[in-house]
Amino acid sequence: MVHEPGLFEGGVVNGVPAWSGPRTAIVTGGGRGIGLAVSRRLCLEGASVAIFERDGDLAAAAAEEIAGEGGRVVAYEVDVADRQAVDEAVAATRQELGPATILVNNAGISPFKKFREITREELEQVFAVNVYGTIDCCQAVLGDMVTAGWGRIVNIASSSAQTGSVLQTHYSASKGAVIAFTRSLARELGSKGITVNAVPPSFIDTPSLQQAEESGFLGSGVEVLLQSMPIRRVGQPDDIAAAVAYLCRDDAGFVTGQVLGVNGGRVIG
Ligand SMILES: NC(=O)c1ccc[n+]([C@@H]2O[C@H](COP(=O)([O-])OP(=O)(O)OC[C@H]3O[C@@H](n4cnc5c(N)ncnc54)[C@H](O)[C@@H]3O)[C@@H](O)[C@H]2O)c1
């Protein structure tokens, strides 16, 4: 599914275009929540976007929504834990939109369970999506970035990796791995014109956070947790999208290996 560029084409911020030429971006988990906001924002700034989403219906609906607003977008049903499916979708993106030189690794799962009850299978599933999915997507797109001599990778981590999170030892460990991976990959790719950064959000109003709260996993609820944060509101997906968009711009080319907390001050320093 390919949609022609329309209203979104050529986003300009303060008179400075985001990029000197056309860009193609891949956003994983772009069907809803943070990934949907990032996909929309990158389209708004003038990129063509391929959504890699495990849920085919969500993927199609997201693409239709953004295309209806004028974005140039395609959607593929892809499980990022399936390396072959990732490789095929990267090839399809190259064919439909051109080589992808922006990658936003956003797809993630965030289960809650007591540490002693986490099974090996559950642990592996969290790492398969959050860690191996992130690493595999980077490997899959890297060839096109190296050829272009330009690339932007943004990995969505979590403030849980920095503060710890009750009932989320497996999840926090996986997001800590994403941050460490980001820093090391940045060192390896900087000389090739490719930046790699991480954005760890705190509480962002998405279906996943709403489900966690409804299931009672957030103690007395998000509103109570917010009372210990300098900015006492829940974050919005657009808060994350704005930070990701900045890191993907041409003029963020001197920023790499960084962990840009967009967390209402939950983590400082
Ligand atoms: N919402 C928050 O408060 C919060 C806080 C910290 C970190 N994060 C992180 O931000 C990212 C997005 O979170 P969200 O709240 O928007 O989640 P969400 O569950 O609302 O949306 C995630 C999307 O990713 C897709 N997805 C899941 N597994 C996938 C896979 N294997 N392959 C492809 N797509 C897959 C889902 O179908 C869904 O559309 C996640 O990595 C999450 O860990 C979120």
Short mmCIF file of C-alpha atoms and ligand atoms in Angstrom, two decimals:
data_model
loop_
_atom_site.label_atom_id
_atom_site.label_comp_id
_atom_site.label_asym_id
_atom_site.label_seq_id
_atom_site.Cartn_x
_atom_site.Cartn_y
_atom_site.Cartn_z
CA MET A 1 0.00 0.00 0.00
CA VAL A 2 1.59 3.28 -1.08
CA HIS A 3 0.03 6.70 -0.74
CA GLU A 4 1.08 9.78 -2.60
CA PRO A 5 2.57 12.71 -0.72
CA GLY A 6 0.16 15.50 0.05
CA LEU A 7 -0.25 18.04 2.81
CA PHE A 8 2.61 16.58 4.83
CA GLU A 9 5.28 16.96 2.19
CA GLY A 10 8.40 18.95 3.06
CA GLY A 11 7.98 19.71 6.76
CA VAL A 12 9.92 22.84 7.69
CA VAL A 13 10.71 23.88 11.26
CA ASN A 14 11.68 27.53 11.78
CA GLY A 15 12.56 27.82 8.11
CA VAL A 16 14.99 24.89 8.26
CA PRO A 17 13.90 21.70 6.46
CA ALA A 18 14.40 18.51 8.46
CA TRP A 19 16.49 16.98 5.69
CA SER A 20 18.43 18.11 2.65
CA GLY A 21 16.69 15.48 0.49
CA PRO A 22 14.02 12.78 0.52
CA ARG A 23 14.19 10.35 3.43
CA THR A 24 12.58 6.99 4.09
CA ALA A 25 11.97 5.91 7.66
CA ILE A 26 11.01 2.60 9.23
CA VAL A 27 9.01 2.76 12.46
CA THR A 28 8.44 -0.52 14.27
CA GLY A 29 5.27 -1.00 16.30
CA GLY A 30 3.79 1.96 14.45
CA GLY A 31 0.21 0.73 14.65
CA ARG A 32 -0.74 2.56 17.82
CA GLY A 33 0.56 4.53 20.80
CA ILE A 34 4.03 6.06 20.58
CA GLY A 35 4.86 4.37 17.25
CA LEU A 36 1.79 5.83 15.58
CA ALA A 37 2.67 9.33 16.81
CA VAL A 38 6.27 8.93 15.60
CA SER A 39 5.11 7.72 12.18
CA ARG A 40 2.76 10.67 11.82
CA ARG A 41 5.40 13.16 12.97
CA LEU A 42 8.09 11.89 10.58
CA CYS A 43 5.58 12.12 7.72
CA LEU A 44 4.74 15.65 8.85
CA GLU A 45 8.43 16.53 8.61
CA GLY A 46 8.56 15.23 5.05
CA ALA A 47 9.75 11.62 5.32
CA SER A 48 8.15 8.60 3.68
CA VAL A 49 7.37 6.06 6.38
CA ALA A 50 7.14 2.27 6.47
CA ILE A 51 5.31 0.95 9.51
CA PHE A 52 6.45 -2.50 10.68
CA GLU A 53 3.66 -3.76 12.91
CA ARG A 54 2.85 -7.21 14.29
CA ASP A 55 -0.91 -6.58 14.18
CA GLY A 56 -1.92 -6.36 10.51
CA ASP A 57 -5.25 -4.64 11.19
CA LEU A 58 -3.61 -1.96 13.35
CA ALA A 59 -0.94 -1.47 10.69
CA ALA A 60 -3.48 -0.96 7.92
CA ALA A 61 -5.60 1.40 10.02
CA ALA A 62 -2.57 3.49 11.02
CA ALA A 63 -1.42 3.80 7.41
CA GLU A 64 -4.90 4.76 6.27
CA GLU A 65 -5.18 7.39 9.00
CA ILE A 66 -1.83 9.02 8.20
CA ALA A 67 -2.36 8.76 4.45
CA GLY A 68 -5.75 10.44 4.91
CA GLU A 69 -3.89 13.40 6.39
CA GLY A 70 -1.56 13.48 3.39
CA GLY A 71 1.39 11.39 4.62
CA ARG A 72 3.33 9.05 2.36
CA VAL A 73 3.18 5.76 4.20
CA VAL A 74 3.18 2.01 3.73
CA ALA A 75 2.39 -0.64 6.31
CA TYR A 76 3.70 -4.16 6.62
CA GLU A 77 2.59 -6.89 8.98
CA VAL A 78 5.90 -7.79 10.60
CA ASP A 79 6.90 -9.39 13.88
CA VAL A 80 10.28 -7.82 14.69
CA ALA A 81 11.22 -11.00 16.55
CA ASP A 82 11.21 -12.80 13.18
CA ARG A 83 14.46 -11.90 11.43
CA GLN A 84 13.41 -13.28 8.06
CA ALA A 85 10.19 -11.24 8.14
CA VAL A 86 12.22 -8.13 9.03
CA ASP A 87 14.62 -8.69 6.12
CA GLU A 88 11.71 -9.17 3.70
CA ALA A 89 9.96 -6.01 4.91
CA VAL A 90 13.17 -3.96 4.62
CA ALA A 91 13.52 -5.19 1.01
CA ALA A 92 9.86 -4.34 0.31
CA THR A 93 10.37 -0.86 1.80
CA ARG A 94 13.39 -0.30 -0.46
CA GLN A 95 11.25 -1.28 -3.45
CA GLU A 96 8.23 0.89 -2.50
CA LEU A 97 9.76 3.97 -0.90
CA GLY A 98 13.50 3.78 -1.48
CA PRO A 99 16.30 2.72 0.90
CA ALA A 100 15.49 3.40 4.55
CA THR A 101 18.06 5.59 6.28
CA ILE A 102 15.97 6.32 9.39
CA LEU A 103 15.01 3.56 11.81
CA VAL A 104 12.94 4.00 14.94
CA ASN A 105 12.92 0.83 17.05
CA ASN A 106 9.73 1.34 19.02
CA ALA A 107 8.03 -2.08 19.04
CA GLY A 108 8.08 -3.49 22.53
CA ILE A 109 6.20 -5.60 25.00
CA SER A 110 6.02 -4.73 28.69
CA PRO A 111 4.60 -7.54 30.80
CA PHE A 112 4.34 -7.49 34.61
CA LYS A 113 5.17 -10.48 36.80
CA LYS A 114 6.82 -11.33 40.10
CA PHE A 115 10.49 -12.09 39.51
CA ARG A 116 10.38 -15.62 40.95
CA GLU A 117 7.43 -16.54 38.72
CA ILE A 118 8.90 -15.42 35.41
CA THR A 119 9.45 -18.46 33.21
CA ARG A 120 12.39 -18.88 30.90
CA GLU A 121 9.99 -18.73 27.97
CA GLU A 122 8.55 -15.38 29.12
CA LEU A 123 12.03 -13.97 29.65
CA GLU A 124 13.07 -15.04 26.17
CA GLN A 125 9.93 -13.54 24.63
CA VAL A 126 10.63 -10.13 26.20
CA PHE A 127 14.22 -10.19 24.98
CA ALA A 128 13.20 -11.54 21.54
CA VAL A 129 11.05 -8.47 20.88
CA ASN A 130 12.68 -5.68 22.89
CA VAL A 131 16.35 -6.56 22.43
CA TYR A 132 16.84 -8.97 19.50
CA GLY A 133 14.10 -7.22 17.51
CA THR A 134 15.92 -3.92 17.96
CA ILE A 135 19.31 -5.40 17.09
CA ASP A 136 17.97 -7.32 14.07
CA CYS A 137 16.23 -4.25 12.63
CA CYS A 138 19.50 -2.29 12.96
CA GLN A 139 21.45 -5.01 11.15
CA ALA A 140 18.78 -5.28 8.45
CA VAL A 141 18.85 -1.55 7.52
CA LEU A 142 22.52 -0.88 8.07
CA GLY A 143 23.63 -1.70 4.52
CA ASP A 144 21.42 1.05 3.07
CA MET A 145 22.62 3.57 5.66
CA VAL A 146 26.29 2.81 5.01
CA THR A 147 25.73 3.11 1.26
CA ALA A 148 24.05 6.49 1.79
CA GLY A 149 26.78 7.63 4.20
CA TRP A 150 23.96 8.90 6.41
CA GLY A 151 21.64 7.32 8.94
CA ARG A 152 19.57 7.93 12.04
CA ILE A 153 18.68 5.19 14.51
CA VAL A 154 16.50 5.94 17.54
CA ASN A 155 15.79 3.18 20.02
CA ILE A 156 12.84 3.58 22.39
CA ALA A 157 14.02 2.35 25.78
CA SER A 158 12.27 3.05 29.11
CA SER A 159 12.87 5.06 32.27
CA SER A 160 12.23 1.72 34.02
CA ALA A 161 15.77 0.75 32.99
CA GLN A 162 17.05 3.79 34.91
CA THR A 163 14.82 3.78 38.00
CA GLY A 164 13.79 0.14 38.25
CA SER A 165 10.15 -0.90 38.05
CA VAL A 166 8.09 -3.17 40.29
CA LEU A 167 7.12 -6.50 38.66
CA GLN A 168 9.21 -5.64 35.60
CA THR A 169 12.65 -7.16 36.17
CA HIS A 170 12.60 -8.82 32.75
CA TYR A 171 11.30 -5.71 31.00
CA SER A 172 13.71 -3.35 32.78
CA ALA A 173 16.63 -5.65 32.00
CA SER A 174 15.68 -5.69 28.32
CA LYS A 175 15.45 -1.90 28.15
CA GLY A 176 18.77 -1.56 29.97
CA ALA A 177 20.23 -3.75 27.24
CA VAL A 178 18.75 -1.42 24.63
CA ILE A 179 20.52 1.57 26.23
CA ALA A 180 23.88 -0.24 26.42
CA PHE A 181 23.49 -1.46 22.84
CA THR A 182 22.69 2.09 21.70
CA ARG A 183 25.86 3.53 23.24
CA SER A 184 28.10 0.84 21.75
CA LEU A 185 26.57 0.93 18.29
CA ALA A 186 26.95 4.72 18.25
CA ARG A 187 30.69 4.30 18.78
CA GLU A 188 30.91 1.84 15.90
CA LEU A 189 28.84 3.82 13.36
CA GLY A 190 29.67 7.46 14.03
CA SER A 191 32.43 7.61 11.42
CA LYS A 192 29.96 6.43 8.77
CA GLY A 193 27.59 9.36 9.24
CA ILE A 194 25.11 7.28 11.24
CA THR A 195 23.89 8.41 14.65
CA VAL A 196 22.36 6.09 17.23
CA ASN A 197 20.43 7.44 20.21
CA ALA A 198 17.94 6.21 22.78
CA VAL A 199 14.78 7.80 24.11
CA PRO A 200 13.57 6.30 27.38
CA PRO A 201 10.02 7.51 28.14
CA SER A 202 8.34 7.45 31.54
CA PHE A 203 4.54 7.28 31.73
CA ILE A 204 3.05 7.89 28.30
CA ASP A 205 -0.67 7.75 27.69
CA THR A 206 -0.95 4.76 25.33
CA PRO A 207 -3.10 1.62 25.19
CA SER A 208 -0.28 -0.29 26.87
CA LEU A 209 -0.14 2.08 29.87
CA GLN A 210 -3.94 2.13 30.11
CA GLN A 211 -4.04 -1.69 30.17
CA ALA A 212 -1.34 -1.82 32.87
CA GLU A 213 -3.29 0.61 35.03
CA GLU A 214 -6.63 -1.16 34.52
CA SER A 215 -4.98 -4.46 35.50
CA GLY A 216 -3.78 -2.91 38.78
CA PHE A 217 -0.07 -3.21 37.95
CA LEU A 218 0.64 0.45 38.70
CA GLY A 219 -0.22 0.36 42.39
CA SER A 220 -2.52 3.25 43.26
CA GLY A 221 -2.47 4.38 39.64
CA VAL A 222 -0.63 6.75 37.34
CA GLU A 223 -2.00 9.91 38.97
CA VAL A 224 -0.34 8.96 42.26
CA LEU A 225 2.97 8.08 40.58
CA LEU A 226 2.97 11.47 38.86
CA GLN A 227 3.00 13.26 42.22
CA SER A 228 6.72 12.45 42.62
CA MET A 229 7.60 13.88 39.22
CA PRO A 230 8.56 17.54 38.56
CA ILE A 231 6.10 17.74 35.67
CA ARG A 232 2.86 16.40 37.09
CA ARG A 233 1.13 15.13 34.03
CA VAL A 234 1.16 11.94 32.05
CA GLY A 235 3.21 12.19 28.86
CA GLN A 236 1.59 12.11 25.46
CA PRO A 237 2.83 10.08 22.47
CA ASP A 238 3.53 13.41 20.73
CA ASP A 239 6.03 14.30 23.51
CA ILE A 240 8.10 11.30 22.43
CA ALA A 241 7.51 11.88 18.72
CA ALA A 242 8.92 15.42 18.97
CA ALA A 243 12.16 14.17 20.57
CA VAL A 244 12.51 11.34 18.05
CA ALA A 245 11.91 13.73 15.16
CA TYR A 246 14.66 16.02 16.45
CA LEU A 247 17.16 13.15 16.67
CA CYS A 248 16.33 12.15 13.08
CA ARG A 249 16.93 15.59 11.55
CA ASP A 250 20.02 16.57 9.58
CA ASP A 251 20.89 19.15 12.21
CA ALA A 252 21.10 16.52 14.98
CA GLY A 253 24.16 15.08 13.25
CA PHE A 254 26.51 15.88 16.18
CA VAL A 255 24.34 13.99 18.66
CA THR A 256 25.05 10.30 19.07
CA GLY A 257 25.19 7.67 21.81
CA GLN A 258 22.88 9.82 23.92
CA VAL A 259 20.01 8.87 26.14
CA LEU A 260 17.42 11.62 25.85
CA GLY A 261 14.99 11.15 28.71
CA VAL A 262 11.51 12.40 27.85
CA ASN A 263 10.06 11.60 31.22
CA GLY A 264 8.58 14.64 32.96
CA GLY A 265 11.69 14.71 35.13
CA ARG A 266 11.18 11.18 36.53
CA VAL A 267 14.90 10.68 35.91
CA ILE A 268 17.28 13.63 36.27
CA GLY A 269 20.96 13.35 35.45
N1 LIG B 1 3.69 3.96 27.27
C1 LIG B 1 4.62 4.09 28.18
O1 LIG B 1 4.35 4.60 29.28
C2 LIG B 1 6.04 3.64 27.90
C3 LIG B 1 6.99 3.92 28.88
C4 LIG B 1 8.31 3.52 28.65
C5 LIG B 1 8.64 2.87 27.48
N2 LIG B 1 7.69 2.62 26.54
C6 LIG B 1 8.10 1.92 25.33
O2 LIG B 1 7.63 2.60 24.20
C7 LIG B 1 7.37 1.67 23.15
C8 LIG B 1 5.94 1.85 22.66
O3 LIG B 1 5.09 1.71 23.77
P1 LIG B 1 3.52 1.99 23.70
O4 LIG B 1 3.12 2.37 25.06
O5 LIG B 1 3.17 2.84 22.53
O6 LIG B 1 3.02 0.47 23.45
P2 LIG B 1 1.69 -0.12 22.80
O7 LIG B 1 1.58 -1.51 23.30
O8 LIG B 1 0.54 0.80 23.01
O9 LIG B 1 2.09 -0.14 21.25
C9 LIG B 1 3.13 -0.97 20.83
C10 LIG B 1 2.92 -1.39 19.39
O10 LIG B 1 3.98 -2.27 19.04
C11 LIG B 1 3.43 -3.42 18.39
N3 LIG B 1 4.29 -4.56 18.62
C12 LIG B 1 4.47 -5.26 19.78
N4 LIG B 1 5.30 -6.28 19.58
C13 LIG B 1 5.67 -6.25 18.27
C14 LIG B 1 6.49 -7.05 17.47
N5 LIG B 1 7.08 -8.16 17.97
N6 LIG B 1 6.68 -6.73 16.17
C15 LIG B 1 6.05 -5.64 15.65
N7 LIG B 1 5.22 -4.85 16.36
C16 LIG B 1 5.04 -5.15 17.66
C17 LIG B 1 2.06 -3.59 19.05
O11 LIG B 1 1.18 -4.38 18.23
C18 LIG B 1 1.61 -2.15 19.20
O12 LIG B 1 0.96 -1.67 18.05
C19 LIG B 1 7.66 0.29 23.72
O13 LIG B 1 8.95 -0.13 23.36
C20 LIG B 1 7.56 0.51 25.22
O14 LIG B 1 8.31 -0.42 25.96
C21 LIG B 1 6.39 2.98 26.72
#
